[in-house]
Structures are given as structure tokens and as C-alpha cells.
């Protein structure tokens, strides 16, 4: 009888245990975890703190008893695996409750140790009012502080997924909140212009956003904590949640002599095998291959961890299944906005030296004439030759996850921007448009690659030359209501054909409208008449995002 021993639970380990049992009734399966919970929804922790998830028990997906009843898996909690003897195929387990240690033999070992929150090495960081939010005990400690000490102000350090969700949860509880982020933007998976609306959203909901600021010192006071920040400011607060990021838990693997990758995670092959063929590893601790670049990456997401657990279980039972890279598809709610991304962003493409093109579209989530339509901002990145999808980012109030999911599937299927033009997606006025935002992004990108349009970008407008002029084809009423470009010529698109004599045929016109649609109409009119022109992709909306404009602007919907 084959014995499979799994170290660590939650997404990767628990998935491996359940899959192994479904595939074999004969295997002996033992799952060990040093914590008190074997399977819980760690992505739901902020939502319990904020009150969206009322019941704490709703976060507990499985218990040792339920796992035993359904899957006949022996679960041992409070069991810390402290050593692996690869030659004898044994692990040493420290029982925290009995304060004893013992050996467990294995035929195949699956490691799912996860990742640990990064805690900066700054003075005062060990104060009990400074917490991370990675597991159920972390959440319980935060809840106790909030309920027993009743702080009126909370600080979140780090503007990633957990940091953004924590800031929202704290505001929902009625606390004043500050979000401290060392870089110039929150939500690193998206590019900075796509993060700008998130900054506005945070501030609109009362979050004191401190960008370009890091935590340098913590001082306990009679009334709470004083935080010293790298920008020279001090901040008074009652509780701190650290959400700076995570690091793979590799101490056990390293001590056993297993190979680590260049990013510091456990090195595995496509079958999730480590450098020891009898030991597999899954989840946040492993290095995987990034979809676009083909380079090693650490992408700590629940979806990939679950799939890796299933694959590892199959291979532990003799199969030869492969995990085919990770796109990093992710979504996050930030108050009334949703932001999502898949694939590589512009920053990472530049760092990797990958040539790319980009377009922006800002359509409605469903037919604009049907009540409740909301605008989506979508950025698409693709190769300049075949138009293969490199990445996508989107934000808005509704329909964002749907579009990024479609684009993630398209990318995984090897589709191009030309294929996006042809996608047949659901349409009825309450749900979408005859030309879905995904189709529209494909139209703009394919038009560019075919030579049917030439595009310019906000960066080019910011550095316009003497041989170029900016032509705004919106109406004067729009400029008054929404805002205008500095120094632009204004000729509404519906008047342009009759006013071409006002233009100079020796210069290049950078054409702009609100979101790019009328700009394309004007561009085609100009080039068909012999003028040199480019259309600003995404129009004035993208320009606002690029400039970091934070005031609310009325939404202008262009005709379909």
C-alpha cells in the first residue's frame, strides 16, 4: 500500500489530499500541518473583519473530522515537520501539543508549506498591536484588538491585494484608516496609470493614502503607536496590519538539500517534482514558469495552488500530468471598483526586454442605453507581429472580472487580437453590448496591426513636438463639462469634413476624443484626405489616468 504524506494544508495540500483519495482507495494518506486549521479560506479573512462574511465558521472549509469522514485522510494538526531524511524516506514531526517528536515514513512526500508574511526589520515592529493577516489566528488576533482595545485609527502597510482589502474592511468597521505604500502606486500587477483611479477611490472613501512612504520605526505611546515613515512624516495609530508581501517557506526543503530556484522558491519541474523524484512541492513555496516570459516566478495565488495540488496527487500515484505555467490572473475589490489583470504588465515587459504594443478602450459594461451601465477601462498588451496576447488589465464597477477571464482564456489558448475580433460573446442589453469590450480591444489592436489606424499615447502628448498639433474632436460643451487638453485645436468630428481647410497639411495631427471612438473616425477622415495623423488610444479618459487626475468627472458616453 502506497503511503503519501503531505506537509501543509490549505489550497495546495488539502487539494492534493482530496484528489489522491478520489483517485485511489488503496493509498494511505497522511496530512500534517503545524497550525490549528487544515483547510480555510484565507482569501476571505479581510471580508470577515469588514463584516461582509458574518460567520467565522464560514471560513473553515474542512476539519480533521470532516476530512476523515469524506476522504479517509488522517489529518494531524499542531504537527510541525522539522526534518526530512531523504535517504531513509522519513520525516521528523514535532507535536506541539504533546511536546514530543516522532518519525513518519513516506513513499511519496508532497510539500505545501506556503509562504510567510514579510515583516520588515524596523525598531518596535514586535509590538502586539502590529499584526499580519495570513491565517485564522492572525484574523482572530486582529478582531480581538479591534473589539477589546477599540482603536479609532488603523494603518495598513502595503498596497497589494491584502492591503487594499484590509483598508476597505477597516473603513467598513468605522475606523479612520491610512494606507502606506513604498512605491508610487497600489496594486502592483497593473501599470501605474491603471492604478490611478484606485488611488482616487481609496481617498473618496476616506482612506489616507501615503505613497512613496515606507515604515522605518514604531514607537509605543500612552495612546497607541507612533509610526515613523520614510518620507519624514509621523503617524499616530492604534493598530497596524502588515501587508507588504510574502516569502516562500523553504527552510525545510533547503535543510533537506532540495534545490531552490533563482527566485528563492522550491525548484520543481512540470510534474511538480523537486530535485528528489520522491518529493513533490506545490503552492506558494514553489517557483513556477511565468506564461509570457517563460522565466521562473513566484505567484502566490490560490487558483494555481489548487491545480498544482491536483497534479501532484495524480503524479504521486503514477501519472505524468504537467502544470503548464501561470498567467497570474487575479482580481480585487477596492470599495466600489474592481481591478483585475492577467499576463504581464507593461513594467514587467520592459524589464524582460519583450517588445509589445498596447491599446486602451473605455466602453460600458453593458449596452449604454440600458439603465445601470458603468464604464470599464481596459488595457490590452500584445506582440507587434502576430498580435499574440501578452497581458490585460481592467477596472470598473461591473463586468471587469468577466472580461479579464475571457482574455485569460484567450491568452492560454494562444489566440491573437485578430481572434478577439471574432469572439462570439453573450449579448443582451442588461449584460453586454453587441460589440463587447473584449471585441472592441481586438478591433483597435487589429486595426493598428493591419495599418488601418496609427495610434499615439499619452506619453507622446506629454512630449509633443513642433511638427505635431493636438486636435480635439469633442464638442465645446464636452470640453466645458469634462475638461480640455492644453493647447489643443477644437473641431468637433461632425464639423471636421467641412473645416479641413483650417488644418495645416505640413504637420502631424494627434487626434483625440473622449475614449478614442470619434478620434478613429476623425483619423480615417484625415488620412483619406492626405493629412498625417495619429489617434490617441483611449482618448481623454486615458490622458486623465496618465496625468493622475483625481477629481471626479462626468461620464460621457459616445454613440454606438
Coordinates of C-alpha atoms in Angstrom, one line a residue:
X1 CA 0.0 0.0 0.0
X2 CA 1.5 3.4 -1.1
X3 CA 1.9 6.0 1.7
X4 CA 1.5 9.6 0.6
X5 CA 2.5 12.2 3.3
X6 CA 1.5 15.8 2.7
X7 CA 3.1 18.6 4.7
X8 CA 0.8 21.6 4.9
X9 CA -2.8 22.1 4.1
X10 CA -5.0 24.9 2.8
X11 CA -5.1 25.3 -1.0
X12 CA -2.3 23.1 -2.2
X13 CA -2.0 20.4 0.4
X14 CA -5.7 19.9 1.0
X15 CA -6.4 19.7 -2.7
X16 CA -3.6 17.1 -3.1
X17 CA -5.1 15.0 -0.3
X18 CA -8.6 15.1 -1.6
X19 CA -7.5 14.4 -5.2
X20 CA -5.3 11.5 -4.1
X21 CA -8.2 9.8 -2.3
X22 CA -10.6 10.3 -5.2
X23 CA -8.0 8.6 -7.5
X24 CA -7.1 5.8 -5.1
X25 CA -9.0 4.0 -2.3
X26 CA -5.9 2.0 -1.5
X27 CA -3.3 4.7 -0.7
X28 CA -2.6 5.6 2.8
X29 CA -2.8 9.4 3.0
X30 CA -1.5 11.5 6.0
X31 CA -1.7 15.3 6.1
X32 CA 0.3 17.2 8.7
X33 CA 0.0 20.9 9.5
X34 CA 1.7 22.9 12.2
X35 CA -1.3 25.1 12.6
X36 CA -4.8 24.6 14.1
X37 CA -6.7 24.6 10.8
X38 CA -6.2 22.3 7.8
X39 CA -8.4 24.0 5.2
X40 CA -9.7 27.5 5.5
X41 CA -10.5 30.4 3.1
X42 CA -7.6 32.7 3.7
X43 CA -8.8 35.0 0.9
X44 CA -11.9 35.6 3.0
X45 CA -10.2 36.9 6.1
X46 CA -10.5 40.6 5.3
X47 CA -14.2 40.2 4.4
X48 CA -14.9 38.7 7.9
X49 CA -13.2 41.6 9.5
X50 CA -15.1 44.1 7.4
X51 CA -18.4 42.3 8.0
X52 CA -19.2 41.0 4.5
X53 CA -18.8 37.4 5.9
X54 CA -20.7 37.4 9.2
X55 CA -19.8 33.9 10.4
X56 CA -16.3 33.0 11.2
X57 CA -17.2 29.3 10.7
X58 CA -17.9 30.1 7.1
X59 CA -14.2 30.4 6.5
X60 CA -13.4 26.9 7.8
X61 CA -13.8 24.7 4.8
X62 CA -12.8 21.4 6.3
X63 CA -11.9 20.0 9.7
X64 CA -9.9 16.9 10.5
X65 CA -13.1 15.1 11.3
X66 CA -14.8 16.0 8.0
X67 CA -11.7 15.2 6.0
X68 CA -11.6 11.8 7.7
X69 CA -15.3 11.1 7.0
X70 CA -15.3 12.1 3.4
X71 CA -11.8 11.3 2.2
X72 CA -10.4 8.9 4.8
X73 CA -7.4 11.1 5.2
X74 CA -5.6 11.1 8.5
X75 CA -5.1 14.8 9.5
X76 CA -2.6 15.7 12.2
X77 CA -2.7 19.3 13.4
X78 CA -0.2 21.1 15.6
X79 CA 2.3 18.9 13.8
X80 CA 5.4 20.7 12.6
X81 CA 7.7 18.8 10.2
X82 CA 11.2 19.8 11.2
X83 CA 13.4 17.5 9.1
X84 CA 13.3 15.3 6.0
X85 CA 15.6 12.2 5.8
X86 CA 15.6 11.7 2.0
X87 CA 17.8 8.5 2.2
X88 CA 15.5 6.8 4.7
X89 CA 12.4 8.4 3.3
X90 CA 11.3 9.6 6.7
X91 CA 10.2 12.9 8.2
X92 CA 10.6 14.1 11.8
X93 CA 7.4 15.6 13.3
X94 CA 7.3 17.8 16.3
X95 CA 3.9 17.5 18.1
X96 CA 3.4 20.9 19.7
X97 CA 0.6 19.8 22.0
X98 CA 2.4 16.8 23.4
X99 CA 5.9 18.4 23.1
X100 CA 7.2 15.2 21.6
X101 CA 8.7 14.2 18.3
X102 CA 8.4 11.1 16.1
X103 CA 9.2 9.8 12.7
X104 CA 6.9 9.1 9.8
X105 CA 7.8 7.0 6.8
X106 CA 6.7 8.0 3.3
X107 CA 6.7 6.6 -0.2
X108 CA 5.9 10.0 -1.7
X109 CA 6.2 13.3 0.1
X110 CA 4.2 16.4 -1.0
X111 CA 5.4 19.7 0.4
X112 CA 2.9 22.5 0.7
X113 CA 4.5 24.8 3.3
X114 CA 3.1 28.0 1.8
X115 CA 4.6 31.5 2.2
X116 CA 5.1 33.6 5.3
X117 CA 4.3 37.3 5.5
X118 CA 7.3 39.6 5.1
X119 CA 8.0 41.6 8.3
X120 CA 10.4 44.5 8.0
X121 CA 13.4 44.8 10.3
X122 CA 12.5 48.0 11.9
X123 CA 12.6 49.1 15.6
X124 CA 9.4 48.4 17.5
X125 CA 7.9 46.0 15.0
X126 CA 7.3 43.3 17.6
X127 CA 4.5 45.3 19.4
X128 CA 1.4 43.2 19.8
X129 CA -0.7 45.8 18.0
X130 CA 1.2 45.1 14.8
X131 CA -0.3 42.1 13.0
X132 CA -0.1 40.3 9.7
X133 CA -3.2 38.7 8.1
X134 CA -2.3 35.4 6.6
X135 CA -4.4 32.8 8.6
X136 CA -7.2 32.3 11.0
X137 CA -5.2 33.0 14.2
X138 CA -3.9 36.3 12.6
X139 CA -7.5 37.3 11.9
X140 CA -8.6 36.3 15.4
X141 CA -5.9 38.5 16.9
X142 CA -6.9 41.5 14.8
X143 CA -10.5 41.0 15.8
X144 CA -9.6 40.9 19.5
X145 CA -7.6 44.1 19.2
X146 CA -10.5 45.8 17.4
X147 CA -13.1 44.6 19.8
X148 CA -11.2 44.9 23.1
X149 CA -8.9 47.9 22.6
X150 CA -11.3 49.7 20.3
X151 CA -8.8 51.8 18.3
X152 CA -10.2 54.6 16.3
X153 CA -7.4 54.7 13.7
X154 CA -5.7 51.8 11.8
X155 CA -2.8 51.7 9.5
X156 CA -2.2 49.2 6.7
X157 CA 1.4 48.9 5.4
X158 CA 1.4 47.7 1.8
X159 CA -0.9 48.3 -1.1
X160 CA -1.3 44.9 -2.6
X161 CA -4.3 42.6 -2.6
X162 CA -4.4 42.0 1.2
X163 CA -3.5 45.7 1.9
X164 CA -6.3 47.0 -0.2
X165 CA -8.9 44.6 1.2
X166 CA -7.7 45.3 4.7
X167 CA -8.1 49.1 4.2
X168 CA -11.6 48.6 2.9
X169 CA -12.5 46.3 5.8
X170 CA -11.3 48.7 8.4
X171 CA -13.2 51.6 6.9
X172 CA -16.3 49.4 6.8
X173 CA -15.9 48.9 10.6
X174 CA -15.9 52.7 11.0
X175 CA -12.2 53.2 11.7
X176 CA -10.1 56.0 10.3
X177 CA -7.5 54.3 8.0
X178 CA -4.2 55.1 6.5
X179 CA -2.6 53.1 3.7
X180 CA 1.2 53.3 3.5
X181 CA 2.8 52.1 0.3
X182 CA 6.6 52.4 -0.5
X183 CA 6.2 52.6 -4.3
X184 CA 4.3 55.2 -6.3
X185 CA 1.1 53.1 -6.8
X186 CA -1.1 50.4 -5.2
X187 CA -1.9 47.1 -6.9
X188 CA 1.5 46.3 -8.5
X189 CA 0.1 43.8 -11.1
X190 CA -1.4 46.7 -13.0
X191 CA 0.5 49.7 -14.5
X192 CA 0.5 53.0 -12.8
X193 CA -2.0 54.8 -15.0
X194 CA -4.4 51.9 -14.3
X195 CA -3.8 52.3 -10.6
X196 CA -4.6 56.0 -10.6
X197 CA -8.4 55.5 -10.3
X198 CA -7.8 53.2 -7.4
X199 CA -6.0 56.0 -5.6
X200 CA -8.9 58.2 -6.1
X201 CA -11.3 55.5 -5.0
X202 CA -9.4 55.0 -1.7
X203 CA -9.3 58.7 -1.0
X204 CA -13.0 59.1 -1.9
X205 CA -13.8 56.5 0.8
X206 CA -11.8 58.2 3.5
X207 CA -8.5 56.3 3.3
X208 CA -5.4 58.5 3.9
X209 CA -3.2 57.2 1.1
X210 CA 0.6 57.7 1.6
X211 CA 2.6 56.8 -1.5
X212 CA 6.4 56.7 -1.6
X213 CA 6.4 56.1 2.1
X214 CA 7.8 53.1 4.0
X215 CA 7.7 52.2 7.7
X216 CA 11.0 53.0 9.4
X217 CA 10.2 52.9 13.1
X218 CA 7.4 52.1 15.6
X219 CA 7.2 53.8 19.0
X220 CA 4.7 52.8 21.6
X221 CA 2.9 55.7 23.3
X222 CA 0.3 56.1 26.1
X223 CA -2.4 56.3 23.5
X224 CA -1.3 53.9 20.8
X225 CA 1.6 53.8 18.3
X226 CA 3.6 56.4 16.5
X227 CA 4.8 55.3 13.1
X228 CA 7.8 57.0 11.5
X229 CA 7.7 56.9 7.8
X230 CA 10.5 57.2 5.2
X231 CA 9.0 60.4 3.8
X232 CA 9.8 62.1 7.1
X233 CA 6.3 62.2 8.5
X234 CA 4.9 60.6 11.7
X235 CA 1.6 58.9 12.0
X236 CA -0.5 58.2 15.1
X237 CA -2.4 55.0 15.0
X238 CA -4.0 52.2 17.2
X239 CA -3.3 49.1 15.2
X240 CA -1.1 48.2 12.2
X241 CA -1.7 45.5 9.6
X242 CA 1.4 44.5 7.7
X243 CA 0.6 43.5 4.1
X244 CA 4.0 44.1 2.5
X245 CA 4.1 40.7 0.7
X246 CA 5.1 37.1 1.4
X247 CA 8.2 35.0 1.1
X248 CA 8.2 31.3 0.3
X249 CA 8.6 28.9 3.2
X250 CA 11.7 27.0 2.1
X251 CA 13.6 26.3 5.3
X252 CA 12.5 22.6 5.4
X253 CA 13.3 22.0 1.8
X254 CA 16.6 23.8 2.0
X255 CA 17.7 21.8 5.0
X256 CA 16.9 18.6 3.2
X257 CA 19.1 19.6 0.3
X258 CA 16.3 20.2 -2.2
X259 CA 17.2 22.6 -5.0
X260 CA 15.9 26.2 -4.7
X261 CA 15.3 28.3 -7.8
X262 CA 16.7 31.7 -8.7
X263 CA 13.7 33.5 -7.2
X264 CA 14.2 31.7 -3.8
X265 CA 11.3 29.2 -4.1
X266 CA 11.5 25.4 -4.2
X267 CA 12.5 24.4 -7.7
X268 CA 10.1 22.0 -9.4
X269 CA 9.6 20.6 -12.8
X270 CA 6.3 20.5 -14.8
X271 CA 5.2 17.5 -12.8
X272 CA 5.7 19.4 -9.6
X273 CA 8.7 17.2 -8.7
X274 CA 11.5 18.6 -6.7
X275 CA 15.2 17.7 -7.3
X276 CA 14.3 14.5 -5.4
X277 CA 11.8 12.5 -7.6
X278 CA 10.0 11.1 -4.5
X279 CA 9.3 14.6 -3.2
X280 CA 6.8 16.9 -4.9
X281 CA 6.0 20.5 -3.9
X282 CA 3.1 22.8 -4.6
X283 CA 1.6 26.2 -3.7
X284 CA 3.1 29.5 -2.7
X285 CA 6.5 28.0 -1.8
X286 CA 7.4 26.8 -5.3
X287 CA 8.8 28.6 -8.3
X288 CA 6.7 28.2 -11.5
X289 CA 7.2 29.3 -15.0
X290 CA 5.5 32.6 -16.0
X291 CA 3.3 32.3 -19.1
X292 CA 4.7 35.0 -21.3
X293 CA 8.3 35.3 -20.4
X294 CA 9.0 31.6 -19.7
X295 CA 11.1 32.7 -16.7
X296 CA 10.8 31.5 -13.1
X297 CA 8.4 33.4 -11.0
X298 CA 6.7 33.4 -7.5
X299 CA 3.0 33.9 -8.0
X300 CA 1.2 33.1 -4.7
X301 CA -2.4 32.6 -5.8
X302 CA -5.0 30.1 -4.6
X303 CA -6.1 29.0 -8.1
X304 CA -2.6 27.8 -9.3
X305 CA -2.0 26.2 -5.9
X306 CA -5.2 24.2 -6.1
X307 CA -4.3 22.9 -9.6
X308 CA -0.8 22.1 -8.6
X309 CA -2.1 20.0 -5.7
X310 CA -4.3 18.0 -8.0
X311 CA -1.4 17.4 -10.4
X312 CA 1.0 16.4 -7.6
X313 CA -1.6 13.9 -6.3
X314 CA -2.0 12.3 -9.7
X315 CA 1.7 12.1 -10.2
X316 CA 2.3 10.7 -6.8
X317 CA 0.0 7.8 -7.9
X318 CA 2.0 7.2 -11.1
X319 CA 0.5 9.6 -13.6
X320 CA 2.6 12.1 -15.6
X321 CA 0.5 15.2 -15.6
X322 CA 2.1 18.6 -16.2
X323 CA 1.4 22.1 -14.8
X324 CA 1.5 24.4 -17.8
X325 CA 2.8 27.8 -16.4
X326 CA 0.9 30.5 -14.6
X327 CA -0.6 33.7 -16.0
X328 CA -1.1 35.4 -12.7
X329 CA -4.8 36.1 -13.3
X330 CA -6.2 38.0 -10.3
X331 CA -9.0 40.3 -9.2
X332 CA -9.5 42.6 -6.3
X333 CA -12.4 44.7 -5.0
X334 CA -11.5 48.3 -3.9
X335 CA -14.7 49.7 -2.4
X336 CA -16.9 50.4 -5.4
X337 CA -14.3 49.5 -8.0
X338 CA -13.0 46.2 -9.3
X339 CA -9.5 45.8 -10.7
X340 CA -8.2 42.7 -12.4
X341 CA -5.3 41.6 -14.5
X342 CA -3.8 38.6 -16.4
X343 CA -0.4 38.0 -18.0
X344 CA 2.4 40.5 -17.9
X345 CA 2.1 44.2 -17.4
X346 CA 3.9 47.0 -19.2
X347 CA 6.5 47.3 -16.4
X348 CA 7.4 43.7 -16.5
X349 CA 7.5 43.5 -20.3
X350 CA 10.0 46.3 -20.3
X351 CA 12.2 44.7 -17.7
X352 CA 12.1 41.4 -19.6
X353 CA 13.0 43.2 -22.9
X354 CA 9.9 41.9 -24.6
X355 CA 8.6 44.1 -27.5
X356 CA 5.0 44.9 -27.2
X357 CA 2.1 47.2 -28.3
X358 CA -0.7 48.5 -26.2
X359 CA -4.2 49.9 -26.6
X360 CA -6.9 51.3 -24.3
X361 CA -10.6 51.2 -24.6
X362 CA -13.2 52.6 -22.2
X363 CA -16.6 51.1 -23.1
X364 CA -19.7 50.4 -21.0
X365 CA -20.1 47.0 -19.2
X366 CA -23.4 46.6 -21.0
X367 CA -25.5 48.4 -23.6
X368 CA -25.3 52.1 -22.8
X369 CA -29.0 52.7 -23.4
X370 CA -29.9 50.1 -20.7
X371 CA -30.1 51.5 -17.2
X372 CA -27.2 51.0 -14.9
X373 CA -24.4 50.9 -17.4
X374 CA -21.0 51.5 -16.0
X375 CA -17.7 52.3 -17.7
X376 CA -14.8 49.8 -17.9
X377 CA -11.3 50.8 -18.6
X378 CA -9.4 48.0 -20.4
X379 CA -5.7 47.9 -21.3
X380 CA -4.5 45.2 -23.8
X381 CA -0.9 44.3 -24.4
X382 CA 0.1 42.2 -27.4
X383 CA 3.0 41.4 -29.7
X384 CA 3.7 43.8 -32.6
X385 CA 3.9 41.0 -35.2
X386 CA 1.3 38.3 -34.7
X387 CA -0.8 40.2 -32.2
X388 CA -0.4 37.4 -29.5
X389 CA -1.9 38.5 -26.2
X390 CA 0.8 39.4 -23.6
X391 CA -1.4 40.7 -20.8
X392 CA -4.5 42.7 -20.0
X393 CA -5.7 44.9 -17.1
X394 CA -9.2 46.3 -16.4
X395 CA -11.0 48.3 -13.8
X396 CA -14.5 49.5 -13.3
X397 CA -17.6 48.9 -11.2
X398 CA -19.1 46.0 -13.0
X399 CA -18.1 43.3 -15.6
X400 CA -14.4 43.6 -15.0
X401 CA -13.8 40.0 -13.9
X402 CA -15.8 38.7 -16.9
X403 CA -13.6 40.5 -19.4
X404 CA -10.3 39.6 -17.8
X405 CA -11.4 36.0 -17.5
X406 CA -12.2 35.9 -21.3
X407 CA -8.8 37.4 -22.1
X408 CA -7.1 35.0 -19.7
X409 CA -8.7 32.1 -21.6
X410 CA -7.8 33.6 -24.9
X411 CA -4.2 34.0 -23.9
X412 CA -3.9 30.5 -22.6
X413 CA -5.4 29.2 -25.9
X414 CA -2.8 31.1 -27.9
X415 CA -5.3 33.4 -29.5
X416 CA -4.4 36.8 -31.1
X417 CA -6.0 40.2 -31.2
X418 CA -7.4 39.2 -34.6
X419 CA -9.2 36.3 -32.8
X420 CA -10.6 38.7 -30.3
X421 CA -12.4 40.5 -33.1
X422 CA -14.3 37.3 -33.9
X423 CA -15.2 36.1 -30.4
X424 CA -18.9 35.5 -30.0
X425 CA -19.8 36.6 -26.5
X426 CA -23.2 36.8 -24.8
X427 CA -25.2 39.9 -25.7
X428 CA -28.5 41.2 -24.3
X429 CA -28.8 44.9 -23.2
X430 CA -28.7 44.1 -19.4
X431 CA -25.5 42.0 -19.8
X432 CA -23.3 43.3 -22.6
X433 CA -23.1 45.0 -26.0
X434 CA -23.2 43.7 -29.5
X435 CA -19.6 44.7 -29.6
X436 CA -18.2 43.5 -26.2
X437 CA -15.3 45.4 -24.6
X438 CA -13.1 42.4 -25.5
X439 CA -14.2 42.7 -29.1
X440 CA -13.5 46.4 -29.1
X441 CA -10.0 45.9 -27.7
X442 CA -9.5 43.4 -30.5
X443 CA -10.8 45.9 -33.1
X444 CA -8.5 48.7 -32.1
X445 CA -5.4 46.4 -31.8
X446 CA -6.1 44.6 -35.1
X447 CA -6.7 47.9 -36.9
X448 CA -3.3 49.1 -35.8
X449 CA -1.5 45.9 -36.8
X450 CA -3.3 45.9 -40.2
X451 CA -2.3 49.5 -40.8
X452 CA -5.9 50.8 -40.7
X453 CA -5.0 53.2 -37.9
X454 CA -2.0 54.7 -36.4
X455 CA -2.0 55.3 -32.6
X456 CA -0.4 57.7 -30.2
X457 CA -0.2 57.6 -26.5
X458 CA -0.5 59.9 -23.5
X459 CA 3.3 59.8 -23.2
X460 CA 3.6 61.3 -26.7
X461 CA 1.1 64.0 -25.9
X462 CA 3.2 64.9 -22.9
X463 CA 6.2 65.4 -25.2
X464 CA 4.5 66.8 -28.3
X465 CA 6.9 68.3 -30.9
X466 CA 6.8 71.4 -33.0
X467 CA 5.9 69.3 -36.0
X468 CA 2.8 68.0 -34.3
X469 CA -0.5 69.5 -33.3
X470 CA -3.2 68.2 -31.0
X471 CA -6.7 68.1 -32.5
X472 CA -9.6 67.5 -30.1
X473 CA -12.8 66.4 -31.9
X474 CA -15.2 66.6 -29.0
X475 CA -17.9 69.2 -28.7
X476 CA -17.3 72.5 -26.9
X477 CA -19.9 71.5 -24.4
X478 CA -17.9 68.4 -23.5
X479 CA -14.7 70.4 -23.0
X480 CA -16.6 72.7 -20.7
X481 CA -18.1 69.8 -18.7
X482 CA -15.4 67.2 -18.7
X483 CA -12.1 69.0 -19.3
X484 CA -9.9 70.0 -22.1
X485 CA -6.3 69.4 -23.4
X486 CA -4.0 72.3 -23.0
X487 CA -3.2 73.9 -26.4
X488 CA -5.5 71.7 -28.5
X489 CA -7.3 72.8 -31.6
X490 CA -11.0 72.0 -31.2
X491 CA -13.0 71.0 -34.2
X492 CA -15.9 68.6 -33.4
X493 CA -15.8 65.5 -35.6
X494 CA -19.2 66.2 -37.2
X495 CA -17.8 69.6 -38.4
X496 CA -14.4 68.3 -39.4
X497 CA -15.1 67.4 -43.0
X498 CA -16.3 71.0 -43.8
X499 CA -13.4 72.6 -41.9
X500 CA -10.4 70.8 -43.3
X501 CA -9.1 74.0 -44.8
X502 CA -8.4 75.2 -41.3
X503 CA -5.7 72.5 -40.9
X504 CA -2.1 72.6 -41.9
X505 CA -1.1 69.7 -44.2
X506 CA 2.6 70.0 -43.2
X507 CA 2.1 68.9 -39.6
X508 CA 1.1 65.7 -38.0
X509 CA -2.2 65.8 -36.1
X510 CA -2.6 63.9 -32.8
X511 CA -6.4 63.3 -32.8
X512 CA -8.2 62.9 -29.5
X513 CA -11.8 62.5 -28.3
X514 CA -13.2 61.2 -25.0
X515 CA -12.4 57.5 -25.3
X516 CA -11.0 57.0 -28.8
X517 CA -14.0 56.1 -31.0
X518 CA -14.7 59.5 -32.6
X519 CA -10.9 60.0 -32.8
X520 CA -10.7 57.0 -35.0
X521 CA -13.5 58.4 -37.3
X522 CA -11.6 61.7 -37.5
X523 CA -8.3 59.9 -38.1
X524 CA -9.7 58.0 -41.1
X525 CA -11.2 61.2 -42.5
X526 CA -7.8 63.0 -42.2
X527 CA -5.6 60.3 -43.7
X528 CA -8.1 59.7 -46.5
X529 CA -7.7 63.4 -47.4
X530 CA -3.9 63.2 -47.3
X531 CA -3.2 64.5 -43.8
X532 CA -0.7 63.0 -41.4
X533 CA -2.4 61.8 -38.2
X534 CA -2.5 59.5 -35.2
X535 CA -5.3 58.7 -32.9
X536 CA -4.9 58.9 -29.1
X537 CA -5.8 55.4 -27.9
X538 CA -8.3 55.7 -25.1
X539 CA -8.8 59.4 -25.6
X540 CA -9.1 62.0 -22.9
X541 CA -10.0 59.3 -20.4
X542 CA -6.6 57.6 -20.7
X543 CA -5.0 61.1 -20.6
X544 CA -6.7 61.7 -17.3
X545 CA -5.4 58.4 -15.9
X546 CA -1.9 59.1 -17.2
X547 CA -1.8 62.5 -15.6
X548 CA -3.1 61.2 -12.3
X549 CA -6.1 63.4 -12.4
X550 CA -8.1 62.7 -9.2
X551 CA -11.2 64.8 -9.5
X552 CA -14.4 63.1 -10.4
X553 CA -15.5 63.8 -14.0
X554 CA -18.9 63.3 -15.6
X555 CA -19.1 60.3 -17.8
X556 CA -19.6 61.0 -21.5
X557 CA -20.9 58.0 -23.5
X558 CA -20.2 58.0 -27.2
X559 CA -22.8 56.7 -29.6
X560 CA -22.6 53.0 -30.6

